[in-house]
Short mmCIF file of C-alpha atoms in Angstrom, two decimals:
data_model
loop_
_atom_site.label_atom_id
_atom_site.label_comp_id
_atom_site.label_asym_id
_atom_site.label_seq_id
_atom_site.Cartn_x
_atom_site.Cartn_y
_atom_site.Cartn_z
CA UNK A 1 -0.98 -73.86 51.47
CA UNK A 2 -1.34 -77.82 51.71
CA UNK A 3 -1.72 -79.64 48.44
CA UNK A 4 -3.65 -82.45 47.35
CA UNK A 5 -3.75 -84.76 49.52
CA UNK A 6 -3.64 -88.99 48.71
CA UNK A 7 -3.60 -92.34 50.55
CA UNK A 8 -2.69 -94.62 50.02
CA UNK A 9 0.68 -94.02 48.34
CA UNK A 10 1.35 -97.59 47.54
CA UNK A 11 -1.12 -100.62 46.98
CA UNK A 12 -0.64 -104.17 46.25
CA UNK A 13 -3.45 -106.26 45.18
CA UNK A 14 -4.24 -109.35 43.80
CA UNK A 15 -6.20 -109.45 40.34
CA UNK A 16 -10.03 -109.79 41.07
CA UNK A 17 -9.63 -108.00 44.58
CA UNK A 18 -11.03 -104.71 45.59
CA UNK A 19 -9.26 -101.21 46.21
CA UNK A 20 -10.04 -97.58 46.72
CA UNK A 21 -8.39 -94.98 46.80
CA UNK A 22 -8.52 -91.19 48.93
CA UNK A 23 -8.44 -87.83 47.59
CA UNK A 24 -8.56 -84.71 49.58
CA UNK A 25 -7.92 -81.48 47.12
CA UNK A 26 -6.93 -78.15 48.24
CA UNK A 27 -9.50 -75.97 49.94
CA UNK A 28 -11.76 -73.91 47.83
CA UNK A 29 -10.90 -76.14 44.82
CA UNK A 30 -14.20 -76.99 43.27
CA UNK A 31 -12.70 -78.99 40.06
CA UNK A 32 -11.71 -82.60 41.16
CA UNK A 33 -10.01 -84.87 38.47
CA UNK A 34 -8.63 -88.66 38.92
CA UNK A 35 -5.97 -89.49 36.55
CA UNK A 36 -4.45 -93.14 35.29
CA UNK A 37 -0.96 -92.95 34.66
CA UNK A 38 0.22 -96.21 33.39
CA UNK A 39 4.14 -96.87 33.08
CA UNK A 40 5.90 -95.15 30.37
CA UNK A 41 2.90 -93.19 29.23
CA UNK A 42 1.29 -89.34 29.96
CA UNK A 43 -1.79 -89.48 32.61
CA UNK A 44 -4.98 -90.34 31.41
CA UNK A 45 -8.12 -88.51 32.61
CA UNK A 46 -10.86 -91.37 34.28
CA UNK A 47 -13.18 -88.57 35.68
CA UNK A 48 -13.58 -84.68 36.84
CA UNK A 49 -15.73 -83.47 38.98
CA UNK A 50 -17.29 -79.95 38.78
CA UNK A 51 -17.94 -79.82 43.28
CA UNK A 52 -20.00 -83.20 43.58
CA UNK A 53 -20.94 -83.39 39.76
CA UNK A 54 -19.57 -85.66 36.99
CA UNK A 55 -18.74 -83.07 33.83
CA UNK A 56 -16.49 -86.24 32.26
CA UNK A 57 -16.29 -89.73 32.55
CA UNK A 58 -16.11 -90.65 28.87
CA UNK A 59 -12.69 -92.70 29.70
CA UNK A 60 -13.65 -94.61 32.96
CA UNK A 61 -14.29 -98.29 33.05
CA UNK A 62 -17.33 -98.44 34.08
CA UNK A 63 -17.69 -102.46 34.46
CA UNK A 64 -14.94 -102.16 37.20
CA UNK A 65 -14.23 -98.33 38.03
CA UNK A 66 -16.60 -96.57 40.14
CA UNK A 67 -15.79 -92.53 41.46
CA UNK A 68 -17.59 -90.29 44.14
CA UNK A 69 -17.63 -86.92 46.07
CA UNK A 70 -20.53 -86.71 47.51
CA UNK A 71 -20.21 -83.34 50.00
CA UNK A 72 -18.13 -81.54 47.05
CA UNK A 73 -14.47 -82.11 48.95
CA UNK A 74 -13.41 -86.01 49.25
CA UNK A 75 -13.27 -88.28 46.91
CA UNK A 76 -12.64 -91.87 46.14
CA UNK A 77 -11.92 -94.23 43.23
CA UNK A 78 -12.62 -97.69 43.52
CA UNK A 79 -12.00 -100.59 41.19
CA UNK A 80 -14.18 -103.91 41.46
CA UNK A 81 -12.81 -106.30 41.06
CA UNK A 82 -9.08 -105.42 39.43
CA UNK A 83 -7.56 -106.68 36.81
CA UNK A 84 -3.59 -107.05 35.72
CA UNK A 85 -3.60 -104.09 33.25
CA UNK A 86 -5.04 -101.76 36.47
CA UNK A 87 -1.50 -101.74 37.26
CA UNK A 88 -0.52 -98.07 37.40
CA UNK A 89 -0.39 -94.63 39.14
CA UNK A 90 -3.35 -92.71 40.06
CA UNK A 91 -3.03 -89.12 40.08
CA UNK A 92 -5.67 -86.95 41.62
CA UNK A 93 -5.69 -83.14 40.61
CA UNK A 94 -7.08 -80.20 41.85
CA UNK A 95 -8.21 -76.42 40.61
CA UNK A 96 -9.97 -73.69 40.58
CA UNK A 97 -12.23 -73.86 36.97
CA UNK A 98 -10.11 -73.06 34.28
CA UNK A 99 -6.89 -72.85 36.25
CA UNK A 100 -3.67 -74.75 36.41
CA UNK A 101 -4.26 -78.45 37.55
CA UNK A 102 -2.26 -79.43 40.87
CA UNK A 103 -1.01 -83.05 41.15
CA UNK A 104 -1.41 -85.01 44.36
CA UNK A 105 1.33 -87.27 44.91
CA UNK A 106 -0.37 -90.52 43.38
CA UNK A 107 -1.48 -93.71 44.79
CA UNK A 108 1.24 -96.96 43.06
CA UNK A 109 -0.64 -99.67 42.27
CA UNK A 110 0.45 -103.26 41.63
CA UNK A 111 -2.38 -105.77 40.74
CA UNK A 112 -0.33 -109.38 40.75
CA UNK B 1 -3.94 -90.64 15.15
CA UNK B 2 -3.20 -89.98 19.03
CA UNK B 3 -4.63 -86.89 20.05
CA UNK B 4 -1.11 -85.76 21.43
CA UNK B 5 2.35 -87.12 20.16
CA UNK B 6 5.81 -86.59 21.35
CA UNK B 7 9.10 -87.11 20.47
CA UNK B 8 9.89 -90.56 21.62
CA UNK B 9 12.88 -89.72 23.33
CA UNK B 10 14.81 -90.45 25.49
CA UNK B 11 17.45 -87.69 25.21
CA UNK B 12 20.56 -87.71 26.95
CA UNK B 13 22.60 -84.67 26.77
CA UNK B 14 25.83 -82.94 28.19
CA UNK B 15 25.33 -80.04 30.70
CA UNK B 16 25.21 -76.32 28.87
CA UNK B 17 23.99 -78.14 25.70
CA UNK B 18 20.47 -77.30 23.84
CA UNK B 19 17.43 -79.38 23.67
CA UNK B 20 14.19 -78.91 21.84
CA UNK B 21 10.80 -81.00 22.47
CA UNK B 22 8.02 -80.88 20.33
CA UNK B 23 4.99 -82.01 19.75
CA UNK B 24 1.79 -82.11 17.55
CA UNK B 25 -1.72 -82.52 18.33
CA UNK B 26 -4.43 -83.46 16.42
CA UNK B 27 -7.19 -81.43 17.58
CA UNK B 28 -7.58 -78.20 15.42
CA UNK B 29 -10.41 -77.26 18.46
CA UNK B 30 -7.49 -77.21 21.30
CA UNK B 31 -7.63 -74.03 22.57
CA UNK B 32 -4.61 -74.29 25.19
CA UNK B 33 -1.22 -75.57 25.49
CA UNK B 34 1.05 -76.08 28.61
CA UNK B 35 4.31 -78.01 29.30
CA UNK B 36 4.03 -80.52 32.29
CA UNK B 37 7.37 -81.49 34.23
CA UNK B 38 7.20 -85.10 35.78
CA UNK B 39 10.13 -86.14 38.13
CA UNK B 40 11.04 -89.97 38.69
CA UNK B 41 7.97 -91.54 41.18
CA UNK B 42 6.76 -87.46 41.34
CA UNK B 43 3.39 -85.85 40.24
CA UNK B 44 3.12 -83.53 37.02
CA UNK B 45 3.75 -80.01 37.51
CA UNK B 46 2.77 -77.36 35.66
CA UNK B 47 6.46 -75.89 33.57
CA UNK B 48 4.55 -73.07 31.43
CA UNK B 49 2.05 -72.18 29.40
CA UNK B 50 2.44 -72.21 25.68
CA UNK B 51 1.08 -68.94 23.87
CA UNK B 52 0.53 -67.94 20.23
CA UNK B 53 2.95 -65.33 20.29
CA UNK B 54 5.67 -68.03 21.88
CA UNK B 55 7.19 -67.14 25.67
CA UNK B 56 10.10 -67.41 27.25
CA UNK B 57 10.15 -68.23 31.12
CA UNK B 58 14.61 -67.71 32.01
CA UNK B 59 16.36 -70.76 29.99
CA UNK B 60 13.06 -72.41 28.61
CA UNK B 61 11.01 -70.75 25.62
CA UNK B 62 7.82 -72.90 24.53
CA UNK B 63 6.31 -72.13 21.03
CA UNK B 64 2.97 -72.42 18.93
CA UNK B 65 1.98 -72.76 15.82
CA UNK B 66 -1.76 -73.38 15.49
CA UNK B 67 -1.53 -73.64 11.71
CA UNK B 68 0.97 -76.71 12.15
CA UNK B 69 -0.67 -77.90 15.45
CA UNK B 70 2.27 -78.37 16.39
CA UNK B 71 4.32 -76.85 19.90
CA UNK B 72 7.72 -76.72 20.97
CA UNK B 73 9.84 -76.38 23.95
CA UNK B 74 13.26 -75.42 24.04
CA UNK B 75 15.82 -75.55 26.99
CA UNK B 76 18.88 -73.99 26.66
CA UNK B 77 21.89 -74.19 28.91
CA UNK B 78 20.82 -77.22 30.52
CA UNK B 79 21.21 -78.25 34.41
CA UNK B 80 21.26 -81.47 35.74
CA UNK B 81 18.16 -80.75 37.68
CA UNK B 82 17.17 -80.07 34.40
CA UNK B 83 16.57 -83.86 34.22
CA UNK B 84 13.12 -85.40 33.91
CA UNK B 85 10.53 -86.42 31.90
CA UNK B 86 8.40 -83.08 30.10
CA UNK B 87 4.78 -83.85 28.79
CA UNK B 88 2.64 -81.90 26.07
CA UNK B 89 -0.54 -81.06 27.30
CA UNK B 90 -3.58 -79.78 25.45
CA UNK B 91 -6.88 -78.45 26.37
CA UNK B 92 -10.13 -78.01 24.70
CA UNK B 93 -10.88 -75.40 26.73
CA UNK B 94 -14.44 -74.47 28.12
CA UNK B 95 -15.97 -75.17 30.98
CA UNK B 96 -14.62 -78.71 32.16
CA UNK B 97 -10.55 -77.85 31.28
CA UNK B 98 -9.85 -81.35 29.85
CA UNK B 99 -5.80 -81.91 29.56
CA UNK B 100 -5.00 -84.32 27.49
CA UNK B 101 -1.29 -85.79 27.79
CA UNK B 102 1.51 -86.45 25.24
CA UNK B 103 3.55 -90.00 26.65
CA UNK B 104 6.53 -87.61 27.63
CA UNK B 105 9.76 -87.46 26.66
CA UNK B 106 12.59 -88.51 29.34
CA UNK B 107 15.21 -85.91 29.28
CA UNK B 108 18.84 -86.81 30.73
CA UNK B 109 21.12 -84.35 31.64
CA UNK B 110 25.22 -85.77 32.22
CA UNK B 111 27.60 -84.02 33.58
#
């Protein structure tokens, strides 16, 4: 079975600059989640998606963070314009609802 | 209060030695517990589950005590591939499955 699929792995932005970010989750998964991991610390959850519905996005940045999945499979995680403190790792996760989260491999970000 | 706190680590041990994790959280409405294994520049994966009546998956055993809010996980005989970083997770349960992560603690494993 293929995971969760990511790109890019690595990123390296200046501050104020645009990214995004690709998630494709395993098939038949209808949760979707997008996780900040910063160095040194546990993930942090920025937003799930219940197939192309927000049920959470109490912790994302609004101002600058913006999420979709519009057909219920793909999604992507943008952040206009970045900032230093964006530096960090961001997970996307997977699952059937209420079943063990799986972990794509992360997208690295550097904002310099 | 953070919502889940870990020891701060990091622990460096001796192979075949014993090493216990724990961790509280400060949500008396969690309604699920799971250890999370991270490897260097890796993604999370799921370790176990943590259950009321404590389980034991080969040389790990995890523990809960809702009265406490407080969770443990104990490795015994440790490998080297043993070595990693293991995070507390809790979830609200219900119908959107919220984890919420300890920091981790980095776990070392000489030979």
């Amino acid at each position: 079975e293929a995971g969760v699929a990511q790109s890019p792995r690595y990123k390296i932005i200046e501050k104020r600059q645009s990214v995004a970010f690709w998630c494709n989750p395993i098939s038949g998964h209808a949760t979707l989640y997008w996780y900040q991991q910063i160095l040194g610390q546990g993930p942090k959850l920025l937003i799930q998606f219940q197939n192309n519905g927000v049920v959470d996005d109490s912790q994302l940045p609004k101002d600058r963070f913006s999420a979709e999945r519009l057909k219920g499979v793909d999604s992507t995680l943008k952040i206009q314009p970045a900032k230093l403190e964006d530096s960090a790792v961001y997970l996307c996760a997977s699952s059937p609802p209420v079943y063990e989260q799986y972990f794509g491999p992360g997208t690295r970000l550097t904002v310099t | 209060r953070k919502e889940v706190e870990q020891d701060p680590g990091p622990f460096n041990v001796p192979e075949g030695a014993t090493v216990a994790f724990n961790c509280t959280y400060s949500n008396s409405a969690s309604q699920s517990f799971f250890w999370y294994r991270q490897d260097c520049r890796k993604e999370p994966k799921l370790l176990m589950s943590v259950y009321s009546s404590g389980n034991e998956d080969g040389r790990f055993t995890a523990q809960l005590n809702r009265a406490s809010q407080y969770i443990s996980l104990l490795i015994r005989d440790s490998k080297l591939s043993d070595s990693a970083t293991y995070l507390c997770v809790v979830s609200q349960g219900g119908s959107n499955y919220k984890l919420t992560f300890g920091k981790g603690t980095l776990l070392t494993v000489n030979p």
